[in-house]
Amino acid sequence: MNPLRHVFSAAALASLVTALVPAHAQGVIKIGEVNSYKSQPAFLEPYKKGMELAVEEINAKGGVNGKKVELITRDDNANPGDAVRVAEELVAREKIDVLTGTFLSNTGLAVADFAKQKKIFFLAGEPLTDKMTWQGGNEYTFRLRPGTYMQAAMLVPEAVKLKKKRWAVVYPNYEYGQSAVAAFKALLKAAQPDVEFVAEQAPPLGKVDAGAVVQALADAKPDAIFNVLFAADLSKFVREGNTRGLFKDRTVVSVLTGEPEYLDPLKDETPNGWIVTGYPWYGIQTPEHKAFFLAYHEKYKDYPRLGSVVGYSMIKSVAAGIAKAKGTETPKLVAAFKGLQVDTPFGKISYRAEDHQSTMGAFVGKTKNENGKGVMVDYTYFDGAKFQPTAADIKKSRAAD
């Protein structure tokens, strides 16, 4: 009898068994992630780096509950149908344990509905529409970033201080833009009842005719403008607005413009004095942000963008939730996320039990053209917990959940 034959057979059998055992049983937690990488690279390339840094840190410390974390990403082509298709692929083919991601609000809502139908946990990192956690919220969906209501609520007190009566609004005509404008109008009207909205421009996402939009706004002669455009649409709007004098002696209040993803490309075209939400990475001196900045810079030789913070904090949230749940079973994970506290580069946040919305906040400040580069000045961090509807209001909005 050849003893080597039995050794080989045992080894072959072990190898076969390993191949047949599901990944999670081998000590791997699979995080599936869906996003619009090709269509929104300015935000999502840094976001992916933030996720990868978080995975690296988690695994360096032994993983979660003794299991290493593996990240599997898919592109959704900025299309709700494709987002659902690749989410299905991640669940059925890749056997993921949790589902995360999405950037655009319409794709986020599509994946949230998929999570509800399939009864799988979903943490939305970025989509900002209030329907993610409020009017359209469901038991299986949580959201990290402050939504449109929260960011509008942070900006409205600054808008009221301007004492401007005639306002115009401009926004991309899809779920996020519509949600942001609705929140801003309602909150500003409540705080300043005599306000008038004299013009509204809603170009398709990514297809702004900046000349026509700027001219229409100028013709309405508003005292101030609320802007929700971002990415390439924002750059075109700013360029045309500068050329035609739209911003001269006219204040602009703007969501997202202070994020380096969108502020950096403006360069010497950056307008002065816009009141914005954003991320002044160069001036945040808290210990938790310093630690994040140094780790990110060491790994990528670059400064973080807001996407970096979102991606990093999203993966850290998933890890904290799994650790608290002591597993990845959906009911346990949903329960664990209610009230879950997570350390992020912006400090400790929690996920509210009543609406599954995190308390992550945002920086509010003003834009400044500083030697041909756009920066945020006079900024303050606003704690998201202070800009959320009451539990009673949430209960009404989620009545169908």
Short mmCIF file of C-alpha atoms in Angstrom, two decimals:
data_model
loop_
_atom_site.label_atom_id
_atom_site.label_comp_id
_atom_site.label_asym_id
_atom_site.label_seq_id
_atom_site.Cartn_x
_atom_site.Cartn_y
_atom_site.Cartn_z
CA MET A 1 0.00 0.00 0.00
CA ASN A 2 1.35 3.42 -0.93
CA PRO A 3 0.88 5.83 2.03
CA LEU A 4 1.39 8.84 -0.26
CA ARG A 5 -1.74 7.85 -2.15
CA HIS A 6 -3.82 8.19 1.00
CA VAL A 7 -2.18 11.56 1.85
CA PHE A 8 -2.99 12.84 -1.62
CA SER A 9 -6.53 11.55 -1.42
CA ALA A 10 -7.09 13.25 1.94
CA ALA A 11 -5.66 16.51 0.60
CA ALA A 12 -7.79 16.30 -2.52
CA LEU A 13 -10.87 15.59 -0.44
CA ALA A 14 -10.14 18.58 1.81
CA SER A 15 -9.69 20.79 -1.22
CA LEU A 16 -12.99 19.59 -2.67
CA VAL A 17 -14.82 20.22 0.60
CA THR A 18 -13.36 23.73 0.80
CA ALA A 19 -14.54 24.48 -2.73
CA LEU A 20 -18.07 23.35 -1.90
CA VAL A 21 -18.42 25.26 1.39
CA PRO A 22 -19.99 28.73 1.01
CA ALA A 23 -17.62 31.68 1.33
CA HIS A 24 -19.15 32.97 4.56
CA ALA A 25 -18.55 29.60 6.20
CA GLN A 26 -14.87 29.86 5.28
CA GLY A 27 -14.46 33.01 7.33
CA VAL A 28 -15.27 35.72 4.76
CA ILE A 29 -17.95 38.38 5.03
CA LYS A 30 -18.98 39.54 1.56
CA ILE A 31 -20.11 43.14 1.21
CA GLY A 32 -21.83 43.76 -2.12
CA GLU A 33 -21.74 47.33 -3.41
CA VAL A 34 -23.62 48.92 -6.32
CA ASN A 35 -22.73 52.33 -7.75
CA SER A 36 -22.52 54.69 -10.72
CA TYR A 37 -18.74 54.59 -11.12
CA LYS A 38 -18.61 55.42 -14.81
CA SER A 39 -21.07 58.30 -14.72
CA GLN A 40 -19.96 59.99 -11.45
CA PRO A 41 -16.20 59.41 -11.17
CA ALA A 42 -15.41 62.69 -9.36
CA PHE A 43 -17.23 61.46 -6.25
CA LEU A 44 -17.05 57.71 -6.62
CA GLU A 45 -13.35 57.18 -7.31
CA PRO A 46 -12.43 58.74 -3.92
CA TYR A 47 -15.42 56.94 -2.40
CA LYS A 48 -14.08 53.58 -3.54
CA LYS A 49 -10.68 54.44 -2.08
CA GLY A 50 -12.36 55.25 1.23
CA MET A 51 -14.10 51.87 1.20
CA GLU A 52 -10.87 50.05 0.42
CA LEU A 53 -9.03 51.85 3.24
CA ALA A 54 -11.75 50.82 5.70
CA VAL A 55 -11.63 47.18 4.55
CA GLU A 56 -7.84 47.18 4.91
CA GLU A 57 -8.03 48.58 8.45
CA ILE A 58 -10.77 46.16 9.50
CA ASN A 59 -8.92 43.12 8.15
CA ALA A 60 -5.62 44.24 9.69
CA LYS A 61 -7.34 44.04 13.07
CA GLY A 62 -8.61 40.51 12.45
CA GLY A 63 -11.80 41.26 10.56
CA VAL A 64 -15.28 41.17 12.11
CA ASN A 65 -16.25 38.39 14.49
CA GLY A 66 -13.11 36.56 13.38
CA LYS A 67 -13.95 36.77 9.66
CA LYS A 68 -12.19 38.84 7.01
CA VAL A 69 -14.20 41.34 4.98
CA GLU A 70 -14.35 41.16 1.18
CA LEU A 71 -15.75 43.99 -0.96
CA ILE A 72 -17.42 43.19 -4.30
CA THR A 73 -18.45 46.18 -6.42
CA ARG A 74 -20.66 46.51 -9.51
CA ASP A 75 -21.44 49.45 -11.80
CA ASP A 76 -25.12 50.31 -12.26
CA ASN A 77 -24.69 52.56 -15.34
CA ALA A 78 -26.61 55.28 -13.45
CA ASN A 79 -29.76 53.36 -14.34
CA PRO A 80 -32.35 52.06 -11.83
CA GLY A 81 -33.05 48.93 -13.90
CA ASP A 82 -29.37 48.07 -14.16
CA ALA A 83 -28.92 48.78 -10.43
CA VAL A 84 -31.55 46.17 -9.56
CA ARG A 85 -30.06 43.72 -12.07
CA VAL A 86 -26.54 43.90 -10.59
CA ALA A 87 -27.93 43.82 -7.05
CA GLU A 88 -29.70 40.58 -7.98
CA GLU A 89 -26.44 39.26 -9.40
CA LEU A 90 -24.58 40.09 -6.19
CA VAL A 91 -27.18 38.27 -4.12
CA ALA A 92 -27.74 35.24 -6.34
CA ARG A 93 -24.30 34.66 -7.87
CA GLU A 94 -21.84 36.21 -5.42
CA LYS A 95 -23.81 35.18 -2.31
CA ILE A 96 -23.14 38.50 -0.58
CA ASP A 97 -23.99 38.94 3.09
CA VAL A 98 -25.00 42.61 2.98
CA LEU A 99 -25.84 45.11 0.24
CA THR A 100 -24.49 48.67 0.17
CA GLY A 101 -23.90 51.69 -2.03
CA THR A 102 -25.70 53.73 -4.71
CA PHE A 103 -25.15 57.40 -5.51
CA LEU A 104 -28.07 58.75 -7.53
CA SER A 105 -31.36 58.97 -5.68
CA ASN A 106 -33.38 57.16 -8.35
CA THR A 107 -31.01 54.16 -8.37
CA GLY A 108 -30.91 54.21 -4.58
CA LEU A 109 -34.69 53.99 -4.35
CA ALA A 110 -34.72 51.13 -6.85
CA VAL A 111 -32.19 49.14 -4.80
CA ALA A 112 -34.05 49.96 -1.58
CA ASP A 113 -37.20 48.48 -3.08
CA PHE A 114 -35.19 45.43 -4.20
CA ALA A 115 -33.89 45.02 -0.63
CA LYS A 116 -37.47 45.19 0.67
CA GLN A 117 -38.68 42.57 -1.81
CA LYS A 118 -35.74 40.23 -1.17
CA LYS A 119 -35.60 40.93 2.57
CA ILE A 120 -31.89 41.71 2.52
CA PHE A 121 -30.13 44.40 4.56
CA PHE A 122 -29.18 47.51 2.52
CA LEU A 123 -27.05 50.44 3.68
CA ALA A 124 -27.32 53.36 1.25
CA GLY A 125 -24.21 55.48 1.53
CA GLU A 126 -24.99 58.49 -0.62
CA PRO A 127 -28.45 58.95 -2.23
CA LEU A 128 -29.94 62.07 -0.67
CA THR A 129 -33.66 61.95 -1.39
CA ASP A 130 -35.80 61.99 1.73
CA LYS A 131 -37.76 59.03 0.37
CA MET A 132 -34.81 56.75 1.24
CA THR A 133 -35.61 56.86 4.94
CA TRP A 134 -38.88 58.76 5.28
CA GLN A 135 -41.82 58.72 2.82
CA GLY A 136 -40.49 55.61 1.06
CA GLY A 137 -38.47 54.09 3.87
CA ASN A 138 -38.59 50.36 4.57
CA GLU A 139 -37.52 47.94 7.28
CA TYR A 140 -34.39 46.78 5.44
CA THR A 141 -32.92 50.10 4.29
CA PHE A 142 -30.64 52.46 6.25
CA ARG A 143 -28.94 55.64 5.01
CA LEU A 144 -25.62 57.22 6.00
CA ARG A 145 -25.46 60.74 4.55
CA PRO A 146 -27.72 63.59 5.66
CA GLY A 147 -30.56 63.80 3.18
CA THR A 148 -32.05 66.75 1.35
CA TYR A 149 -34.30 67.83 4.22
CA MET A 150 -31.39 67.82 6.67
CA GLN A 151 -29.07 69.77 4.37
CA ALA A 152 -31.82 72.25 3.50
CA ALA A 153 -32.53 72.68 7.22
CA MET A 154 -28.87 73.54 7.76
CA LEU A 155 -28.93 76.15 4.98
CA VAL A 156 -32.30 77.81 5.60
CA PRO A 157 -31.25 79.78 8.74
CA GLU A 158 -28.42 81.29 6.67
CA ALA A 159 -30.87 82.03 3.86
CA VAL A 160 -33.25 83.77 6.27
CA LYS A 161 -30.44 86.03 7.49
CA LEU A 162 -30.12 87.39 3.95
CA LYS A 163 -33.61 88.93 4.23
CA LYS A 164 -34.23 88.34 0.52
CA LYS A 165 -37.82 88.11 -0.68
CA ARG A 166 -37.59 87.00 -4.31
CA TRP A 167 -35.93 83.61 -4.82
CA ALA A 168 -35.19 81.50 -7.87
CA VAL A 169 -34.32 77.79 -7.82
CA VAL A 170 -32.30 75.64 -10.22
CA TYR A 171 -31.95 71.88 -9.88
CA PRO A 172 -31.42 68.66 -11.87
CA ASN A 173 -34.83 67.29 -12.76
CA TYR A 174 -34.81 63.92 -11.02
CA GLU A 175 -35.52 62.61 -7.54
CA TYR A 176 -32.64 64.29 -5.66
CA GLY A 177 -33.15 67.73 -7.17
CA GLN A 178 -36.92 67.64 -6.72
CA SER A 179 -36.56 66.50 -3.10
CA ALA A 180 -33.99 69.19 -2.24
CA VAL A 181 -36.07 72.02 -3.70
CA ALA A 182 -39.26 70.81 -2.03
CA ALA A 183 -37.53 70.76 1.37
CA PHE A 184 -35.89 74.17 0.89
CA LYS A 185 -39.13 75.83 -0.24
CA ALA A 186 -41.14 74.41 2.65
CA LEU A 187 -38.58 75.28 5.31
CA LEU A 188 -37.84 78.77 3.98
CA LYS A 189 -41.55 79.58 3.63
CA ALA A 190 -42.14 78.46 7.22
CA ALA A 191 -39.30 80.65 8.49
CA GLN A 192 -40.00 83.62 6.20
CA PRO A 193 -43.68 83.65 5.16
CA ASP A 194 -43.36 86.61 2.75
CA VAL A 195 -40.83 84.83 0.51
CA GLU A 196 -41.68 84.45 -3.19
CA PHE A 197 -40.27 81.90 -5.64
CA VAL A 198 -40.18 83.80 -8.93
CA ALA A 199 -38.36 81.35 -11.22
CA GLU A 200 -37.64 77.64 -11.46
CA GLN A 201 -35.22 75.93 -13.82
CA ALA A 202 -35.05 72.12 -13.86
CA PRO A 203 -32.73 70.83 -16.62
CA PRO A 204 -32.22 67.07 -17.10
CA LEU A 205 -29.34 65.62 -15.10
CA GLY A 206 -26.10 65.95 -17.06
CA LYS A 207 -27.72 67.87 -19.91
CA VAL A 208 -27.96 71.46 -18.68
CA ASP A 209 -28.28 74.16 -21.35
CA ALA A 210 -26.44 76.61 -19.15
CA GLY A 211 -26.93 79.66 -21.37
CA ALA A 212 -30.69 79.27 -21.51
CA VAL A 213 -30.94 78.45 -17.78
CA VAL A 214 -28.86 81.45 -16.72
CA GLN A 215 -30.77 83.81 -19.01
CA ALA A 216 -34.13 82.60 -17.70
CA LEU A 217 -33.00 83.13 -14.11
CA ALA A 218 -31.59 86.58 -14.90
CA ASP A 219 -34.84 87.60 -16.61
CA ALA A 220 -36.79 86.81 -13.44
CA LYS A 221 -34.63 89.28 -11.47
CA PRO A 222 -34.50 87.26 -8.22
CA ASP A 223 -32.84 88.63 -5.10
CA ALA A 224 -31.21 85.26 -4.38
CA ILE A 225 -30.84 81.79 -5.92
CA PHE A 226 -31.04 78.30 -4.46
CA ASN A 227 -28.86 75.96 -6.53
CA VAL A 228 -28.88 72.15 -6.47
CA LEU A 229 -26.79 71.46 -9.60
CA PHE A 230 -23.57 69.48 -9.15
CA ALA A 231 -20.68 67.93 -11.11
CA ALA A 232 -20.38 68.99 -14.78
CA ASP A 233 -23.78 70.72 -14.67
CA LEU A 234 -22.51 72.96 -11.87
CA SER A 235 -19.31 73.91 -13.73
CA LYS A 236 -21.30 74.90 -16.84
CA PHE A 237 -23.79 76.88 -14.77
CA VAL A 238 -21.07 78.77 -12.90
CA ARG A 239 -19.14 79.56 -16.08
CA GLU A 240 -22.20 80.89 -17.86
CA GLY A 241 -23.41 82.71 -14.75
CA ASN A 242 -20.05 84.46 -14.36
CA THR A 243 -20.03 85.42 -18.03
CA ARG A 244 -23.54 86.88 -17.93
CA GLY A 245 -23.24 88.53 -14.53
CA LEU A 246 -25.95 86.41 -12.90
CA PHE A 247 -24.16 86.29 -9.55
CA LYS A 248 -23.24 89.99 -9.36
CA ASP A 249 -24.84 91.49 -6.23
CA ARG A 250 -26.94 88.34 -5.87
CA THR A 251 -26.46 85.71 -3.15
CA VAL A 252 -26.50 82.01 -4.00
CA VAL A 253 -27.32 79.27 -1.49
CA SER A 254 -26.13 75.93 -2.79
CA VAL A 255 -26.22 72.29 -1.73
CA LEU A 256 -22.99 70.24 -2.19
CA THR A 257 -20.95 72.98 -3.91
CA GLY A 258 -18.42 73.10 -1.07
CA GLU A 259 -17.46 69.47 -1.62
CA PRO A 260 -13.98 69.29 -3.19
CA GLU A 261 -15.33 66.94 -5.86
CA TYR A 262 -17.29 69.87 -7.30
CA LEU A 263 -15.45 72.90 -5.93
CA ASP A 264 -11.96 71.91 -7.12
CA PRO A 265 -12.85 71.80 -10.84
CA LEU A 266 -14.14 75.39 -10.73
CA LYS A 267 -10.60 76.69 -10.07
CA ASP A 268 -10.38 80.42 -10.92
CA GLU A 269 -14.06 80.48 -11.87
CA THR A 270 -15.07 79.84 -8.26
CA PRO A 271 -17.61 82.46 -7.21
CA ASN A 272 -17.10 84.25 -3.90
CA GLY A 273 -19.60 84.18 -1.08
CA TRP A 274 -21.93 81.32 -2.01
CA ILE A 275 -23.42 79.75 1.11
CA VAL A 276 -22.80 76.02 0.73
CA THR A 277 -22.62 72.59 2.32
CA GLY A 278 -19.28 70.88 1.77
CA TYR A 279 -16.10 69.38 3.16
CA PRO A 280 -13.13 71.64 4.04
CA TRP A 281 -10.69 68.77 4.55
CA TYR A 282 -7.76 71.19 4.88
CA GLY A 283 -9.06 72.79 8.07
CA ILE A 284 -10.66 70.07 10.20
CA GLN A 285 -8.52 69.63 13.29
CA THR A 286 -10.39 66.98 15.27
CA PRO A 287 -8.37 63.91 16.32
CA GLU A 288 -10.63 61.49 14.42
CA HIS A 289 -10.34 63.46 11.18
CA LYS A 290 -6.58 63.87 11.53
CA ALA A 291 -6.19 60.10 11.93
CA PHE A 292 -8.34 59.46 8.86
CA PHE A 293 -6.56 62.09 6.79
CA LEU A 294 -3.11 60.72 7.61
CA ALA A 295 -4.11 57.11 6.87
CA TYR A 296 -5.76 58.11 3.58
CA HIS A 297 -2.86 60.30 2.50
CA GLU A 298 -0.29 57.64 3.37
CA LYS A 299 -2.12 55.03 1.29
CA TYR A 300 -3.06 57.14 -1.74
CA LYS A 301 -0.66 60.13 -1.64
CA ASP A 302 -3.69 62.35 -2.09
CA TYR A 303 -6.14 64.30 0.04
CA PRO A 304 -9.57 62.85 0.77
CA ARG A 305 -12.77 64.10 -0.84
CA LEU A 306 -16.19 63.88 0.74
CA GLY A 307 -16.71 60.64 -1.19
CA SER A 308 -13.72 59.23 0.67
CA VAL A 309 -15.38 59.97 4.02
CA VAL A 310 -18.70 58.48 2.89
CA GLY A 311 -17.17 55.25 1.53
CA TYR A 312 -14.96 54.82 4.59
CA SER A 313 -17.78 55.51 7.06
CA MET A 314 -20.19 53.23 5.22
CA ILE A 315 -17.89 50.19 5.48
CA LYS A 316 -17.08 51.02 9.11
CA SER A 317 -20.83 51.16 9.79
CA VAL A 318 -21.38 47.75 8.22
CA ALA A 319 -18.55 46.27 10.29
CA ALA A 320 -19.90 47.80 13.50
CA GLY A 321 -23.38 46.52 12.73
CA ILE A 322 -22.19 42.97 12.02
CA ALA A 323 -20.09 42.98 15.19
CA LYS A 324 -23.09 44.10 17.26
CA ALA A 325 -25.41 41.56 15.57
CA LYS A 326 -22.80 38.81 15.97
CA GLY A 327 -23.57 37.74 12.41
CA THR A 328 -25.00 38.79 9.06
CA GLU A 329 -28.52 37.39 9.30
CA THR A 330 -30.81 40.14 8.05
CA PRO A 331 -33.22 40.33 11.04
CA LYS A 332 -30.32 40.53 13.49
CA LEU A 333 -28.51 43.13 11.37
CA VAL A 334 -31.62 45.30 11.06
CA ALA A 335 -32.09 45.15 14.82
CA ALA A 336 -28.42 45.91 15.47
CA PHE A 337 -28.44 49.01 13.26
CA LYS A 338 -31.29 50.59 15.21
CA GLY A 339 -29.40 52.87 17.58
CA LEU A 340 -26.01 51.68 16.32
CA GLN A 341 -23.14 54.05 17.13
CA VAL A 342 -20.17 54.32 14.76
CA ASP A 343 -16.90 56.26 14.91
CA THR A 344 -16.30 58.22 11.69
CA PRO A 345 -13.90 60.95 10.52
CA PHE A 346 -16.65 63.44 11.46
CA GLY A 347 -16.98 62.00 14.97
CA LYS A 348 -19.43 59.53 16.46
CA ILE A 349 -22.73 59.07 14.62
CA SER A 350 -25.74 56.89 15.31
CA TYR A 351 -28.52 55.36 13.22
CA ARG A 352 -31.96 56.35 14.47
CA ALA A 353 -34.32 53.49 15.21
CA GLU A 354 -37.40 55.38 14.02
CA ASP A 355 -36.23 56.16 10.48
CA HIS A 356 -32.90 54.33 9.93
CA GLN A 357 -31.25 57.70 9.15
CA SER A 358 -27.77 58.35 10.51
CA THR A 359 -26.95 61.52 12.41
CA MET A 360 -23.93 62.33 10.25
CA GLY A 361 -23.83 66.08 9.71
CA ALA A 362 -22.33 68.47 7.19
CA PHE A 363 -20.13 71.53 7.09
CA VAL A 364 -21.80 74.82 6.16
CA GLY A 365 -19.70 77.77 5.04
CA LYS A 366 -18.95 80.11 2.15
CA THR A 367 -17.02 79.70 -1.09
CA LYS A 368 -13.92 81.77 -1.73
CA ASN A 369 -11.71 82.14 -4.77
CA GLU A 370 -8.30 81.94 -3.14
CA ASN A 371 -5.48 82.49 -5.63
CA GLY A 372 -7.38 80.71 -8.40
CA LYS A 373 -8.55 77.80 -6.24
CA GLY A 374 -11.98 77.25 -4.72
CA VAL A 375 -12.07 76.77 -0.95
CA MET A 376 -14.60 76.89 1.87
CA VAL A 377 -14.23 79.57 4.53
CA ASP A 378 -16.17 80.57 7.66
CA TYR A 379 -17.42 77.01 8.00
CA THR A 380 -19.06 75.20 10.90
CA TYR A 381 -19.91 71.53 11.35
CA PHE A 382 -23.63 71.03 11.87
CA ASP A 383 -24.57 67.88 13.81
CA GLY A 384 -27.15 66.01 11.76
CA ALA A 385 -29.08 64.98 14.89
CA LYS A 386 -30.21 68.60 15.29
CA PHE A 387 -31.69 68.83 11.80
CA GLN A 388 -34.02 65.85 11.64
CA PRO A 389 -37.82 65.72 11.86
CA THR A 390 -39.38 64.60 15.11
CA ALA A 391 -40.16 60.94 15.80
CA ALA A 392 -43.88 61.76 15.48
CA ASP A 393 -43.39 63.26 12.01
CA ILE A 394 -41.33 60.26 10.97
CA LYS A 395 -44.02 57.87 12.15
CA LYS A 396 -46.56 59.64 9.92
CA SER A 397 -44.29 59.65 6.88
CA ARG A 398 -43.43 55.95 7.29
CA ALA A 399 -46.99 54.86 8.01
CA ALA A 400 -46.95 52.43 5.09
CA ASP A 401 -43.69 50.74 6.20
#
